[in-house]
Every structure is written in C-alpha cells, then in structure tokens.
Amino acid sequence: MFQVIGGRSVQASRLLAPRSAVLVEAVRGRKSRTDPVAKSKEGRIKTPPPVDPVEMVVLKERFSEYQLLMKSLRMAFKEEVLRKKYEEETGSRAEERAREEEEEHRALMALNDQENLRMLRLRILRVQEQAEKAQRKKLKVLLKQEQGQQKFLKEKEKEILQLQEDAKNFITLENLDQRIEEALDNPKNYNFAIDKEGQVVKQTILQ
Amino acid sequence: MVHLSSFLLKQYHGGHIVIRLALAGHRQANRPFYRIVAAYNKRARDGKYIEQLGTYDPLPNVHNEKLVSFNFDRIKYWIGCGAHPSDPVAKLLGLAGFFPLHPMTITEVERRRAQTQQTQAAAEETVEEGQKQAEV
C-alpha cells in the first residue's frame, strides 16, 4: 500500500471528501498480497498527482542550482575536516604537546625510579635485620641446648658421687655377718604417736 | 555518548550516516518533540544514534514560534565525513540560513500563495455577483 504523500493535493482531497468517519492514511501492511480489492475501490484508476510543466521547469532549475550549492558546501566542509585533522597531527601545537608529554613521562619515570631505590634500601635493611635476628635466635637455641646438656651431665655426676658415698655403707658378703650381728644387737623402735597439734611422742613400750 | 565498542561490534554492509529527525521518547500523546541526530541509515528512527546535533519542536510556543537548535560545528564535521541530511533537516537548515533555501520550501510557498489568491478571487467574485443580483 502506498505511503508516499505528495505535496498538498492529497491533503486537499482528504479534507474535501473523507470516505470514512476516521481520516486514516494508507499504512504499509494492512492487506496482504492475496486479499481482494475492496468493493469501494473496484473501478479505481490510480493516477499520480498532476504535474504543472511550467512549475516543473522552474523546479528543475532550482534543484540543479541547489544541488550544485550543496555539493560545493559538502566539499568545503570535507576540506575543513581534513585540514583540522592535519593540523592536529602535524601542526605547531602538536610538537609542543609531544615534547610536554615526553618531559612529563621522563619526570614520572624518574620519580618512579627514586621510589624504587628507596624501597630497595629499606628492603635491604629489613632483610639484614631479619637475618641477624634469626642468627641470634639460632645461637640462643644452641646455647640453651648446651646448657641443658651441661646441667644433665652435672646431675649425673652428682648422682654418681652420691652412689659412691652410699656404696660405703652397702652390705657386702664380707660385712654380712657383721651387719647382722649389729642389727640384732641394736633393735630400732619406729613406733611413735602424733597429736593433732603436731606433738610427737617417741617414747613407747620397748619390746 | 555512544561507546566506541558499538562501532566495532555492528558492521553495516553499504550503510551510510544520515542527519535526520528522531522522535524524543517523552511518550506523551499529541506532543511530539524531535531531536536532530546523526545515525546510521539502517537504524530505527528512534533507535541508537551516533550523536545528537540539535532539537526541533514542531508545536508553536506561547509567542507563536517553533524553536529549533543546531550544533553547527558538529554538523559541519559530519557532513564533511559524508553524512546525508534528510529532507526535513535540509529544509530546516535552509530556513536557518546555514544551507541554501530548499527549492520545495519556495515552491510550497508559491503554491500556497496561489491558492490563497484563488480563494480570494473566488470570494470577491461571489461578493460582486451578490452585489449585482442585489442591484438587479
């Protein structure tokens, strides 16, 4: 269905003779290919809007002039766009900008290097300190171990001495008879009584 | 601003850029408002555009003026890049003075003037006939 509306003629016809109660312009897609023509449109012959030859000549002239002007305008704008682009890329300001950017970049890189150096130094110090600390710890542990060993040895020595001293009072095969006689001669009394207040009474009825 | 990624994702075959009117999405009945917009030809009228270049309010305001705005710098850029303006946009720009006057504006004005003259002449004739009849 047609959608192109040419000029004022269709509008005039629409206003003068509306067929329906609602003024509806033709919209693409209402009828499909296979739908039959409407009864009211059976004998209709579609004619394009009438063209006034005088007006057409004048219009053609005007349009040719207009198109010429538009073409020239378009070319002028294109040239301006290209010129702007060229100036931006290889103009006087471009070099300054490039230089400024390079300087900025160099300054920033220098800053960065400084920072890195500083951090490096701090890191070295820190690592050294940590190494020293670890070393000291190790030494301490070793010391402690050694001390522990020494103590142990001393304890053992003490025990040995004690044993040696006790060995003097041991009952051997030679002393056996002597000691039995001594024991039989001196009976020891282990009985004692103790009070709630802690008074000890060792005197008991001897056997 | 439209992100550059959309240019890369959507490849149009044989498409070009147009400067045309797009209905702004205010969604009020009987209150249109157009944006003058640079968009790809294949896009929907109100769909994603590349850049907005102005506005057009078709309904006259309190002082009986229709307001139009243009971003001439960017319009120059896009036309320099090869955009085609649509007819209404070309007519508006012609009226604004940026483009030469569109031939159809002139012809429409002439037609309207001829029509009013015809109706005036017809009205005068009927008045004269009525006077003649009254005399007779």
XYZ file of C-alpha atoms in Angstrom:
343
model
C 0.000 0.000 0.000
C 1.255 3.457 -0.764
C 2.707 5.563 1.972
C 4.329 8.374 -0.011
C 2.196 11.501 0.204
C 2.991 14.092 -2.458
C 2.504 17.726 -1.579
C -0.819 19.368 -0.868
C -3.075 17.615 -3.350
C -3.661 14.514 -1.269
C -4.277 16.617 1.831
C -6.864 18.667 -0.040
C -8.658 15.577 -1.350
C -8.606 14.104 2.135
C -10.237 17.187 3.633
C -12.807 17.649 0.863
C -14.089 14.090 0.569
C -13.405 11.862 3.557
C -14.774 8.421 2.756
C -14.721 7.154 6.327
C -15.586 8.727 9.631
C -11.936 8.466 10.662
C -9.227 10.038 8.445
C -6.756 7.196 8.052
C -3.764 7.408 5.753
C -2.647 4.247 3.953
C -0.280 2.224 6.118
C 2.034 -0.499 4.889
C 0.958 -3.977 5.956
C -2.807 -3.853 6.469
C -3.653 -6.068 3.431
C -1.578 -8.991 2.190
C -0.999 -9.991 -1.477
C -3.864 -12.440 -1.617
C -6.526 -10.120 -0.155
C -9.081 -8.979 -2.758
C -9.575 -5.352 -3.710
C -12.191 -3.533 -1.632
C -15.649 -3.017 -3.179
C -15.361 0.759 -2.961
C -12.101 0.679 -4.934
C -13.181 -1.656 -7.728
C -13.097 0.733 -10.679
C -10.368 2.923 -9.296
C -7.568 4.024 -11.560
C -4.656 5.368 -9.583
C -3.120 8.453 -11.155
C -0.057 10.239 -9.895
C -0.535 13.838 -8.741
C -0.760 16.240 -11.692
C 2.471 17.956 -12.644
C 2.497 21.582 -13.776
C 5.069 21.753 -16.642
C 5.935 25.404 -16.045
C 6.419 24.764 -12.344
C 8.384 21.594 -13.184
C 10.829 23.510 -15.344
C 11.299 26.152 -12.680
C 11.708 23.423 -10.052
C 14.296 21.550 -12.094
C 16.280 24.748 -12.472
C 16.067 25.458 -8.755
C 17.040 21.899 -7.864
C 20.076 21.892 -10.129
C 21.233 25.136 -8.569
C 20.557 23.772 -5.075
C 22.459 20.573 -5.734
C 25.413 22.496 -7.085
C 25.485 24.650 -3.975
C 25.128 21.604 -1.719
C 27.966 19.808 -3.481
C 30.264 22.782 -3.099
C 29.286 23.141 0.575
C 29.967 19.484 1.188
C 33.381 19.696 -0.412
C 34.215 22.786 1.620
C 33.246 21.032 4.862
C 35.251 17.971 3.900
C 38.281 20.129 3.266
C 37.839 21.810 6.627
C 37.634 18.471 8.409
C 40.790 17.223 6.683
C 42.627 20.451 7.437
C 41.707 20.261 11.116
C 42.885 16.657 11.274
C 46.150 17.517 9.554
C 46.749 20.458 11.864
C 46.086 18.349 14.888
C 48.584 15.721 13.773
C 51.382 17.829 12.264
C 50.669 21.343 13.429
C 52.684 23.796 15.505
C 50.955 22.839 18.717
C 51.476 19.144 18.097
C 55.231 19.326 18.576
C 54.909 21.304 21.796
C 52.372 18.852 23.092
C 54.583 15.900 22.168
C 57.549 17.496 23.924
C 55.497 18.292 27.015
C 54.231 14.746 27.142
C 57.723 13.329 26.814
C 59.021 15.548 29.592
C 56.156 14.576 31.817
C 56.832 10.938 31.085
C 60.507 11.317 31.916
C 59.755 13.133 35.161
C 57.313 10.440 36.194
C 59.780 7.685 35.341
C 62.445 9.476 37.420
C 60.045 9.671 40.357
C 59.284 6.020 39.944
C 62.967 5.105 39.931
C 63.539 7.163 43.082
C 60.728 5.412 44.838
C 62.076 2.038 43.766
C 65.555 2.876 45.100
C 64.183 3.997 48.422
C 62.085 0.880 48.770
C 65.087 -1.232 47.792
C 67.239 0.298 50.523
C 64.551 -0.141 53.126
C 64.089 -3.702 51.988
C 67.816 -4.452 52.252
C 67.931 -3.070 55.775
C 64.882 -5.018 56.755
C 66.226 -8.237 55.299
C 69.569 -7.719 57.074
C 67.852 -7.140 60.382
C 65.762 -10.236 59.922
C 68.841 -12.308 59.103
C 70.630 -11.013 62.162
C 67.630 -11.760 64.337
C 67.426 -15.294 63.017
C 71.140 -15.788 63.640
C 70.826 -14.576 67.199
C 67.896 -16.858 67.794
C 69.852 -19.794 66.471
C 72.768 -19.020 68.737
C 70.452 -18.711 71.698
C 68.915 -22.055 70.984
C 72.317 -23.663 70.669
C 73.423 -22.097 73.934
C 70.342 -23.339 75.675
C 70.895 -26.802 74.325
C 74.460 -26.788 75.516
C 73.431 -25.507 78.913
C 70.852 -28.203 79.154
C 73.430 -30.827 78.294
C 75.818 -29.424 80.872
C 73.143 -29.491 83.554
C 72.303 -33.059 82.764
C 75.910 -34.058 82.968
C 76.276 -32.330 86.323
C 73.189 -34.040 87.694
C 74.513 -37.389 86.614
C 77.865 -36.665 88.179
C 76.174 -35.752 91.444
C 74.239 -38.947 91.415
C 77.377 -40.927 90.808
C 79.127 -39.284 93.714
C 76.126 -39.898 95.919
C 76.124 -43.535 94.910
C 79.814 -43.767 95.571
C 79.245 -42.386 99.035
C 76.359 -44.724 99.641
C 78.436 -47.643 98.446
C 80.499 -47.287 101.563
C 77.505 -48.314 103.683
C 76.356 -51.151 101.485
C 76.050 -54.614 102.892
C 78.522 -56.892 101.096
C 79.320 -60.549 101.573
C 82.188 -59.662 103.901
C 80.074 -57.304 106.040
C 77.091 -59.549 106.062
C 77.801 -61.338 109.300
C 78.970 -58.136 110.997
C 75.924 -56.201 109.981
C 73.534 -58.958 111.024
C 75.134 -59.022 114.450
C 74.955 -55.211 114.650
C 71.300 -55.203 113.669
C 70.417 -57.858 116.159
C 72.355 -56.026 118.865
C 70.684 -52.606 118.281
C 66.932 -53.015 117.914
C 65.389 -49.830 116.472
C 61.942 -48.699 117.535
C 59.963 -46.995 114.709
C 56.777 -46.539 116.723
C 55.612 -43.034 117.623
C 52.428 -41.212 118.375
C 51.389 -37.811 116.930
C 48.904 -35.299 118.199
C 46.533 -33.041 116.212
C 48.692 -30.120 117.302
C 51.761 -31.912 115.948
C 53.266 -33.089 119.191
C 55.302 -36.216 118.548
C 55.767 -38.795 121.266
C 58.513 -41.279 120.600
C 58.605 -42.873 123.980
C 56.763 -46.188 123.785
C 56.778 -49.546 125.482
C 60.047 -51.120 124.307
C 59.997 -54.635 123.151
C 27.986 9.397 24.397
C 27.915 6.211 22.348
C 30.797 3.945 23.251
C 33.326 3.042 20.594
C 32.689 -0.659 21.155
C 29.320 -0.371 19.394
C 31.052 0.787 16.220
C 33.254 -2.246 16.308
C 30.506 -4.745 17.086
C 27.961 -3.680 14.438
C 29.087 -3.914 10.821
C 26.680 -2.430 8.287
C 27.028 -3.502 4.660
C 26.735 -0.493 2.390
C 25.290 1.689 5.143
C 25.879 5.407 5.468
C 25.339 8.075 8.065
C 22.313 10.367 7.905
C 21.342 13.513 9.747
C 17.634 13.204 10.430
C 14.834 13.884 12.889
C 14.186 11.306 15.598
C 11.210 11.427 17.946
C 12.420 12.015 21.502
C 10.989 9.485 23.920
C 8.710 11.632 26.034
C 5.797 9.329 25.207
C 3.083 11.957 25.587
C 0.128 11.682 23.240
C -0.161 14.548 20.731
C 3.033 16.209 21.942
C 5.879 15.376 19.575
C 9.441 16.599 20.012
C 12.247 15.829 17.602
C 15.970 15.517 18.037
C 18.260 16.286 15.107
C 20.555 13.328 15.152
C 23.441 11.732 13.258
C 22.723 7.998 12.969
C 23.385 5.048 10.679
C 20.911 4.702 7.869
C 19.845 1.176 8.861
C 18.985 2.032 12.440
C 15.428 2.542 13.678
C 14.246 6.113 13.609
C 14.234 6.432 17.409
C 16.984 3.890 17.968
C 20.622 4.249 18.934
C 22.234 7.269 17.293
C 25.835 8.376 16.981
C 25.466 11.975 18.147
C 22.742 14.486 18.824
C 23.136 17.648 16.748
C 20.114 19.684 17.795
C 16.402 19.779 18.518
C 13.167 20.715 16.782
C 9.857 21.472 18.480
C 7.066 21.243 15.858
C 4.353 22.822 18.027
C 4.462 26.648 18.271
C 5.002 28.103 21.709
C 3.322 30.936 23.632
C 4.813 33.573 21.310
C 3.827 31.561 18.214
C 7.356 30.485 17.339
C 8.686 26.997 16.543
C 12.040 26.540 18.292
C 14.957 24.849 16.576
C 18.527 24.415 17.784
C 21.639 23.318 15.831
C 25.219 22.382 16.723
C 26.739 23.851 13.560
C 30.291 22.782 14.385
C 29.406 19.126 14.625
C 27.009 19.312 11.651
C 29.914 20.622 9.564
C 32.052 17.757 10.803
C 29.547 15.065 9.937
C 28.757 16.472 6.512
C 32.483 16.666 5.919
C 32.671 12.968 6.877
C 29.986 12.167 4.280
C 26.628 12.263 6.098
C 23.424 12.906 4.131
C 20.828 15.220 5.643
C 17.206 14.142 5.267
C 14.703 16.440 3.512
C 13.101 17.964 6.630
C 16.522 18.622 8.146
C 17.716 20.186 4.885
C 14.633 22.406 4.815
C 15.132 23.499 8.410
C 18.791 24.280 7.787
C 17.819 26.222 4.679
C 15.386 28.302 6.687
C 18.076 28.839 9.308
C 20.493 30.138 6.677
C 23.175 27.502 7.087
C 22.224 25.814 3.784
C 20.778 27.465 0.686
C 16.972 27.631 0.755
C 15.420 24.315 -0.299
C 13.519 24.521 -3.643
C 10.499 22.781 -2.165
C 10.086 25.472 0.504
C 9.916 28.083 -2.241
C 7.516 26.052 -4.364
C 5.285 25.273 -1.425
C 5.108 28.932 -0.501
C 4.265 29.813 -4.108
C 1.563 27.156 -4.263
C 0.055 28.356 -1.008
C 0.130 31.933 -2.212
C -1.568 30.922 -5.496
C -4.213 29.026 -3.532
C -4.978 31.968 -1.242
C -5.133 34.273 -4.245
C -7.564 31.928 -5.978
C -9.816 31.704 -2.921
C -9.633 35.484 -2.514
C -10.556 35.985 -6.164
C -13.403 33.475 -5.807
C -14.665 35.260 -2.690
C -14.524 38.649 -4.472
C -16.391 37.212 -7.442
C -19.158 35.834 -5.218
C -19.380 39.201 -3.414
C -19.629 41.021 -6.791
C -22.305 38.577 -8.026
C -24.256 39.102 -4.855
C -24.000 42.909 -5.302
C -25.082 42.627 -8.994
C -28.024 40.447 -8.006
C -28.973 42.907 -5.266
C -28.815 45.807 -7.774
C -30.882 43.824 -10.263
